[in-house]
PDB file of C-alpha atoms in Angstrom:
ATOM      1  CA  LYS Y   1       0.000   0.000   0.000  1.00  0.00           C
ATOM      2  CA  GLY Y   2       1.174   3.520  -0.672  1.00  0.00           C
ATOM      3  CA  LEU Y   3       0.185   7.045  -1.555  1.00  0.00           C
ATOM      4  CA  SER Y   4       2.154   8.917  -4.187  1.00  0.00           C
ATOM      5  CA  LEU Y   5       1.969  12.470  -5.476  1.00  0.00           C
ATOM      6  CA  GLU Y   6       3.536  13.525  -8.779  1.00  0.00           C
ATOM      7  CA  PRO Y   7       3.398  17.308  -9.301  1.00  0.00           C
ATOM      8  CA  GLY Y   8       4.558  18.854 -12.539  1.00  0.00           C
ATOM      9  CA  LEU Y   9       5.016  22.187 -14.257  1.00  0.00           C
ATOM     10  CA  ARG Y  10       5.545  22.475 -17.996  1.00  0.00           C
ATOM     11  CA  LEU Y  11       6.749  25.552 -19.855  1.00  0.00           C
ATOM     12  CA  GLU Y  12       5.712  25.444 -23.524  1.00  0.00           C
ATOM     13  CA  PRO Y  13       7.142  28.146 -25.792  1.00  0.00           C
ATOM     14  CA  SER Y  14       5.583  28.321 -29.255  1.00  0.00           C
ATOM     15  CA  MET Y  15       6.265  30.515 -32.259  1.00  0.00           C
ATOM     16  CA  VAL Y  16       3.475  31.400 -34.687  1.00  0.00           C
ATOM     17  CA  SER Y  17       4.452  33.205 -37.891  1.00  0.00           C
ATOM     18  CA  GLY Y  18       2.912  33.926 -41.262  1.00  0.00           C
ATOM     19  CA  ASN Y  19       3.794  35.691 -44.469  1.00  0.00           C
ATOM     20  CA  ARG Y  20       0.568  37.706 -44.733  1.00  0.00           C
ATOM     21  CA  VAL Y  21      -1.545  39.714 -42.309  1.00  0.00           C
ATOM     22  CA  LEU Y  22      -4.120  40.633 -44.957  1.00  0.00           C
ATOM     23  CA  PRO Y  23      -5.336  38.929 -48.154  1.00  0.00           C
ATOM     24  CA  VAL Y  24      -3.384  39.524 -51.348  1.00  0.00           C
ATOM     25  CA  ARG Y  25      -3.786  43.005 -52.844  1.00  0.00           C
ATOM     26  CA  PRO Y  26      -1.665  44.191 -55.777  1.00  0.00           C
ATOM     27  CA  THR Y  27      -1.395  47.742 -54.411  1.00  0.00           C
ATOM     28  CA  GLU Y  28      -0.174  46.789 -50.920  1.00  0.00           C
ATOM     29  CA  PRO Y  29       3.174  45.428 -49.725  1.00  0.00           C
ATOM     30  CA  ARG Y  30       3.477  41.877 -48.448  1.00  0.00           C
ATOM     31  CA  ILE Y  31       3.420  42.212 -44.650  1.00  0.00           C
ATOM     32  CA  GLY Y  32       4.133  39.227 -42.432  1.00  0.00           C
ATOM     33  CA  TYR Y  33       3.925  38.662 -38.701  1.00  0.00           C
ATOM     34  CA  SER Y  34       5.336  36.549 -35.892  1.00  0.00           C
ATOM     35  CA  GLU Y  35       4.342  35.959 -32.287  1.00  0.00           C
ATOM     36  CA  LEU Y  36       6.120  34.143 -29.458  1.00  0.00           C
ATOM     37  CA  ASN Y  37       3.903  32.633 -26.761  1.00  0.00           C
ATOM     38  CA  TRP Y  38       4.928  31.213 -23.386  1.00  0.00           C
ATOM     39  CA  ASP Y  39       2.396  28.833 -21.833  1.00  0.00           C
ATOM     40  CA  LEU Y  40       2.908  27.745 -18.226  1.00  0.00           C
ATOM     41  CA  SER Y  41       0.985  24.514 -17.554  1.00  0.00           C
ATOM     42  CA  PRO Y  42       0.708  23.057 -14.031  1.00  0.00           C
ATOM     43  CA  ARG Y  43      -0.119  19.335 -13.840  1.00  0.00           C
ATOM     44  CA  GLY Y  44      -0.272  16.640 -11.208  1.00  0.00           C
ATOM     45  CA  ARG Y  45      -1.229  13.061 -10.373  1.00  0.00           C
ATOM     46  CA  LEU Y  46      -2.253  11.528  -7.052  1.00  0.00           C
ATOM     47  CA  SER Y  47      -2.433   7.740  -6.793  1.00  0.00           C
ATOM     48  CA  TYR Y  48      -3.081   5.261  -4.006  1.00  0.00           C
ATOM     49  CA  GLN Y  49      -2.090   1.609  -4.183  1.00  0.00           C
ATOM     50  CA  VAL Y  50      -4.897  -0.190  -2.377  1.00  0.00           C
ATOM     51  CA  PHE Y  51      -3.580  -3.724  -2.692  1.00  0.00           C
ATOM     52  CA  ARG Y  52       0.020  -4.136  -3.827  1.00  0.00           C
ATOM     53  CA  ASP Y  53       0.149  -3.974  -7.643  1.00  0.00           C
ATOM     54  CA  VAL Y  54      -3.368  -5.395  -8.079  1.00  0.00           C
ATOM     55  CA  LEU Y  55      -5.613  -2.402  -7.338  1.00  0.00           C
ATOM     56  CA  THR Y  56      -4.673   1.258  -7.751  1.00  0.00           C
ATOM     57  CA  VAL Y  57      -6.898   4.331  -7.727  1.00  0.00           C
ATOM     58  CA  TYR Y  58      -5.716   7.682  -9.045  1.00  0.00           C
ATOM     59  CA  VAL Y  59      -6.730  11.177 -10.021  1.00  0.00           C
ATOM     60  CA  ALA Y  60      -4.822  13.496 -12.332  1.00  0.00           C
ATOM     61  CA  GLY Y  61      -5.351  16.885 -13.861  1.00  0.00           C
ATOM     62  CA  GLY Y  62      -3.643  19.751 -15.547  1.00  0.00           C
ATOM     63  CA  HIS Y  63      -3.681  22.752 -17.804  1.00  0.00           C
ATOM     64  CA  TYR Y  64      -2.924  22.425 -21.517  1.00  0.00           C
ATOM     65  CA  ALA Y  65      -2.408  24.804 -24.438  1.00  0.00           C
ATOM     66  CA  GLN Y  66      -2.526  24.277 -28.199  1.00  0.00           C
ATOM     67  CA  ALA Y  67      -1.479  26.676 -30.928  1.00  0.00           C
ATOM     68  CA  PRO Y  68      -4.045  27.435 -33.656  1.00  0.00           C
ATOM     69  CA  SER Y  69      -3.872  25.360 -36.816  1.00  0.00           C
ATOM     70  CA  SER Y  70      -2.175  26.825 -39.879  1.00  0.00           C
ATOM     71  CA  GLY Y  71      -5.428  26.754 -41.858  1.00  0.00           C
ATOM     72  CA  ASP Y  72      -7.258  28.829 -39.234  1.00  0.00           C
ATOM     73  CA  LEU Y  73      -4.488  31.457 -39.393  1.00  0.00           C
ATOM     74  CA  SER Y  74      -5.210  32.197 -43.049  1.00  0.00           C
ATOM     75  CA  PRO Y  75      -6.124  35.888 -43.583  1.00  0.00           C
ATOM     76  CA  VAL Y  76      -8.647  34.773 -46.207  1.00  0.00           C
ATOM     77  CA  PHE Y  77     -10.381  31.849 -44.482  1.00  0.00           C
ATOM     78  CA  GLY Y  78      -9.553  32.578 -40.831  1.00  0.00           C
ATOM     79  CA  SER Y  79      -7.601  35.153 -38.864  1.00  0.00           C
ATOM     80  CA  PRO Y  80      -3.838  35.619 -38.321  1.00  0.00           C
ATOM     81  CA  VAL Y  81      -4.364  36.955 -34.779  1.00  0.00           C
ATOM     82  CA  LEU Y  82      -5.931  33.847 -33.212  1.00  0.00           C
ATOM     83  CA  LYS Y  83      -4.727  32.917 -29.729  1.00  0.00           C
ATOM     84  CA  SER Y  84      -3.680  29.522 -28.415  1.00  0.00           C
ATOM     85  CA  ALA Y  85      -6.572  27.410 -27.160  1.00  0.00           C
ATOM     86  CA  LYS Y  86      -6.575  26.588 -23.437  1.00  0.00           C
ATOM     87  CA  ALA Y  87      -7.977  23.593 -21.562  1.00  0.00           C
ATOM     88  CA  TRP Y  88      -8.270  22.240 -18.051  1.00  0.00           C
ATOM     89  CA  GLN Y  89      -8.485  18.448 -17.920  1.00  0.00           C
ATOM     90  CA  LEU Y  90      -9.319  16.081 -15.068  1.00  0.00           C
ATOM     91  CA  ILE Y  91      -9.165  12.281 -15.066  1.00  0.00           C
ATOM     92  CA  SER Y  92      -9.888   9.753 -12.339  1.00  0.00           C
ATOM     93  CA  GLY Y  93      -9.578   6.002 -12.620  1.00  0.00           C
ATOM     94  CA  VAL Y  94      -9.081   2.551 -11.194  1.00  0.00           C
ATOM     95  CA  SER Y  95      -6.419   0.122 -12.414  1.00  0.00           C
ATOM     96  CA  ILE Y  96      -7.023  -3.581 -11.784  1.00  0.00           C
ATOM     97  CA  VAL Y  97      -4.226  -6.055 -12.525  1.00  0.00           C
ATOM     98  CA  PRO Y  98      -5.271  -9.519 -11.245  1.00  0.00           C
ATOM     99  CA  SER Y  99      -2.322 -11.148 -13.017  1.00  0.00           C
ATOM    100  CA  ARG Y 100       0.545 -10.184 -15.265  1.00  0.00           C
ATOM    101  CA  ASP Y 101      -1.478 -11.395 -18.263  1.00  0.00           C
ATOM    102  CA  VAL Y 102      -4.621  -9.315 -17.668  1.00  0.00           C
ATOM    103  CA  SER Y 103      -5.231  -5.669 -16.798  1.00  0.00           C
ATOM    104  CA  LEU Y 104      -8.365  -3.528 -16.703  1.00  0.00           C
ATOM    105  CA  VAL Y 105      -8.485   0.262 -16.437  1.00  0.00           C
ATOM    106  CA  ILE Y 106     -11.694   2.218 -15.812  1.00  0.00           C
ATOM    107  CA  GLU Y 107     -11.420   5.988 -16.198  1.00  0.00           C
ATOM    108  CA  GLY Y 108     -13.751   8.949 -16.002  1.00  0.00           C
ATOM    109  CA  PHE Y 109     -12.665  12.256 -17.500  1.00  0.00           C
ATOM    110  CA  ALA Y 110     -13.803  15.820 -17.981  1.00  0.00           C
ATOM    111  CA  SER Y 111     -12.379  18.865 -19.715  1.00  0.00           C
ATOM    112  CA  ARG Y 112     -13.192  22.517 -20.196  1.00  0.00           C
ATOM    113  CA  GLN Y 113     -11.751  24.449 -23.143  1.00  0.00           C
ATOM    114  CA  SER Y 114     -11.547  28.168 -23.852  1.00  0.00           C
ATOM    115  CA  ARG Y 115     -10.276  30.470 -26.611  1.00  0.00           C
ATOM    116  CA  LEU Y 116     -11.346  28.012 -29.317  1.00  0.00           C
ATOM    117  CA  ALA Y 117     -11.365  29.233 -32.918  1.00  0.00           C
ATOM    118  CA  VAL Y 118     -14.966  29.818 -34.054  1.00  0.00           C
ATOM    119  CA  ARG Y 119     -16.634  31.752 -36.860  1.00  0.00           C
ATOM    120  CA  ALA Y 120     -17.192  35.426 -36.099  1.00  0.00           C
ATOM    121  CA  ALA Y 121     -20.690  36.231 -34.877  1.00  0.00           C
ATOM    122  CA  SER Y 122     -21.066  39.117 -37.338  1.00  0.00           C
ATOM    123  CA  PRO Y 123     -22.670  38.184 -40.693  1.00  0.00           C
ATOM    124  CA  THR Y 124     -20.126  40.521 -42.341  1.00  0.00           C
ATOM    125  CA  PRO Y 125     -16.874  40.092 -40.370  1.00  0.00           C
ATOM    126  CA  ALA Y 126     -14.010  42.521 -40.841  1.00  0.00           C
ATOM    127  CA  LEU Y 127     -11.168  41.792 -43.222  1.00  0.00           C
ATOM    128  CA  ALA Y 128      -8.947  38.913 -42.040  1.00  0.00           C
ATOM    129  CA  SER Y 129     -11.299  38.306 -39.093  1.00  0.00           C
ATOM    130  CA  LEU Y 130     -13.492  35.439 -40.247  1.00  0.00           C
ATOM    131  CA  LEU Y 131     -12.558  33.481 -37.098  1.00  0.00           C
ATOM    132  CA  GLU Y 132     -12.327  34.596 -33.481  1.00  0.00           C
ATOM    133  CA  SER Y 133     -10.740  33.069 -30.353  1.00  0.00           C
ATOM    134  CA  ASN Y 134     -13.813  33.208 -28.140  1.00  0.00           C
ATOM    135  CA  GLY Y 135     -15.277  29.712 -28.429  1.00  0.00           C
ATOM    136  CA  GLU Y 136     -15.738  27.442 -25.415  1.00  0.00           C
ATOM    137  CA  GLY Y 137     -15.946  23.684 -25.126  1.00  0.00           C
ATOM    138  CA  ARG Y 138     -16.637  20.994 -22.562  1.00  0.00           C
ATOM    139  CA  ALA Y 139     -16.518  17.213 -22.568  1.00  0.00           C
ATOM    140  CA  VAL Y 140     -17.232  14.389 -20.133  1.00  0.00           C
ATOM    141  CA  GLY Y 141     -16.842  10.684 -20.638  1.00  0.00           C
ATOM    142  CA  LEU Y 142     -15.950   7.199 -19.472  1.00  0.00           C
ATOM    143  CA  LYS Y 143     -13.250   4.903 -20.856  1.00  0.00           C
ATOM    144  CA  LEU Y 144     -12.715   1.161 -20.375  1.00  0.00           C
ATOM    145  CA  SER Y 145      -9.407  -0.421 -21.388  1.00  0.00           C
ATOM    146  CA  LEU Y 146      -8.716  -4.162 -21.325  1.00  0.00           C
ATOM    147  CA  ARG Y 147      -5.403  -5.842 -22.072  1.00  0.00           C
ATOM    148  CA  ALA Y 148      -4.880  -9.583 -22.108  1.00  0.00           C
ATOM    149  CA  SER Y 149      -2.134 -12.001 -23.071  1.00  0.00           C
ATOM    150  CA  LEU Y 150      -3.693 -14.988 -24.835  1.00  0.00           C
ATOM    151  CA  GLY Y 151      -0.568 -17.122 -24.843  1.00  0.00           C
ATOM    152  CA  LYS Y 152       1.724 -18.316 -27.646  1.00  0.00           C
ATOM    153  CA  GLY Y 153       2.866 -14.782 -28.375  1.00  0.00           C
ATOM    154  CA  VAL Y 154      -0.640 -13.365 -28.893  1.00  0.00           C
ATOM    155  CA  ASP Y 155      -1.676 -10.170 -27.084  1.00  0.00           C
ATOM    156  CA  GLY Y 156      -4.908  -8.228 -27.364  1.00  0.00           C
ATOM    157  CA  THR Y 157      -6.202  -4.827 -26.310  1.00  0.00           C
ATOM    158  CA  ALA Y 158      -9.702  -3.361 -26.432  1.00  0.00           C
ATOM    159  CA  ASN Y 159     -10.813   0.197 -25.615  1.00  0.00           C
ATOM    160  CA  TYR Y 160     -14.353   1.546 -25.357  1.00  0.00           C
ATOM    161  CA  THR Y 161     -15.070   5.247 -24.814  1.00  0.00           C
ATOM    162  CA  PHE Y 162     -18.356   7.015 -24.166  1.00  0.00           C
ATOM    163  CA  MET Y 163     -18.094  10.794 -24.452  1.00  0.00           C
ATOM    164  CA  GLU Y 164     -20.286  13.861 -24.850  1.00  0.00           C
ATOM    165  CA  ALA Y 165     -18.689  17.041 -26.219  1.00  0.00           C
ATOM    166  CA  ASP Y 166     -20.336  20.466 -26.491  1.00  0.00           C
ATOM    167  CA  ARG Y 167     -19.399  23.837 -27.922  1.00  0.00           C
ATOM    168  CA  SER Y 168     -20.539  27.412 -27.303  1.00  0.00           C
ATOM    169  CA  GLN Y 169     -19.598  31.012 -27.984  1.00  0.00           C
ATOM    170  CA  PRO Y 170     -20.732  34.373 -26.565  1.00  0.00           C
ATOM    171  CA  GLY Y 171     -24.485  34.888 -26.824  1.00  0.00           C
ATOM    172  CA  GLN Y 172     -25.239  31.276 -27.780  1.00  0.00           C
ATOM    173  CA  ARG Y 173     -26.389  28.176 -25.938  1.00  0.00           C
ATOM    174  CA  TRP Y 174     -24.347  25.015 -25.592  1.00  0.00           C
ATOM    175  CA  ARG Y 175     -24.729  22.643 -28.536  1.00  0.00           C
ATOM    176  CA  ALA Y 176     -23.348  19.240 -29.462  1.00  0.00           C
ATOM    177  CA  PHE Y 177     -19.916  19.424 -31.084  1.00  0.00           C
ATOM    178  CA  ASP Y 178     -20.117  18.841 -34.850  1.00  0.00           C
ATOM    179  CA  LEU Y 179     -17.423  16.133 -34.634  1.00  0.00           C
ATOM    180  CA  ASP Y 180     -18.758  14.539 -31.440  1.00  0.00           C
ATOM    181  CA  GLN Y 181     -18.435  10.734 -31.366  1.00  0.00           C
ATOM    182  CA  PRO Y 182     -20.396   9.441 -28.342  1.00  0.00           C
ATOM    183  CA  HIS Y 183     -19.278   5.831 -28.774  1.00  0.00           C
ATOM    184  CA  THR Y 184     -15.822   4.662 -29.835  1.00  0.00           C
ATOM    185  CA  LEU Y 185     -14.583   1.068 -29.837  1.00  0.00           C
ATOM    186  CA  ARG Y 186     -11.056   0.029 -30.781  1.00  0.00           C
ATOM    187  CA  ALA Y 187      -9.445  -3.388 -30.674  1.00  0.00           C
ATOM    188  CA  ALA Y 188      -5.997  -4.620 -31.656  1.00  0.00           C
ATOM    189  CA  PHE Y 189      -4.149  -7.932 -31.618  1.00  0.00           C
ATOM    190  CA  ARG Y 190      -0.433  -8.627 -31.810  1.00  0.00           C
ATOM    191  CA  TRP Y 191       1.205 -11.929 -32.674  1.00  0.00           C
ATOM    192  CA  GLN Y 192       4.912 -12.303 -31.991  1.00  0.00           C
ATOM    193  CA  LEU Y 193       6.532 -14.937 -34.180  1.00  0.00           C
ATOM    194  CA  PRO Y 194       8.686 -17.585 -32.513  1.00  0.00           C
ATOM    195  CA  SER Y 195      12.383 -16.677 -32.548  1.00  0.00           C
ATOM    196  CA  ARG Y 196      13.210 -19.445 -35.046  1.00  0.00           C
ATOM    197  CA  LEU Y 197      10.744 -17.926 -37.527  1.00  0.00           C
ATOM    198  CA  SER Y 198      11.807 -14.301 -37.076  1.00  0.00           C
ATOM    199  CA  LEU Y 199      13.400 -12.633 -40.077  1.00  0.00           C
TER     200      LEU Y 199
END
């Protein structure tokens, strides 16, 4: 039995640059831009080993940042002044390992995002301002992960995730995320050839 705490602090510098602030115009010079961002992200994990290596419960969380995609920074189809998206994430789970051949992990998670790139609310947005960094997001879900060794060099893993993701922006209600996938199931098998058959 044992209680362990793993604090962390991550400094993430990122450089965003582009060769145009405004769409192409033959009468104007080609003006570029660059921006250096420093994101400080605290993170941590607290775990408690209930019964040796068989049963462990844990909770972890942290702050994350992601630079805008290059397509969203386009002065024609997006905006070159978008900010990095921010998110707080929390995960709590139970790890069950009855034997070295079988393990089961049950996790619940939640996240809250801010400064997401969304279409400007105005029907006629200003030049190079089709997107704005004022979107918000949230997600909650449950994940089950099973790993098993089937013998004779065959291993298998299966993961099932149930998740609900929503989006919103100023003046609007929460709505289901366009790319929301409530149910996801993945399975994989690996067969390791005997050493005498290996190439």
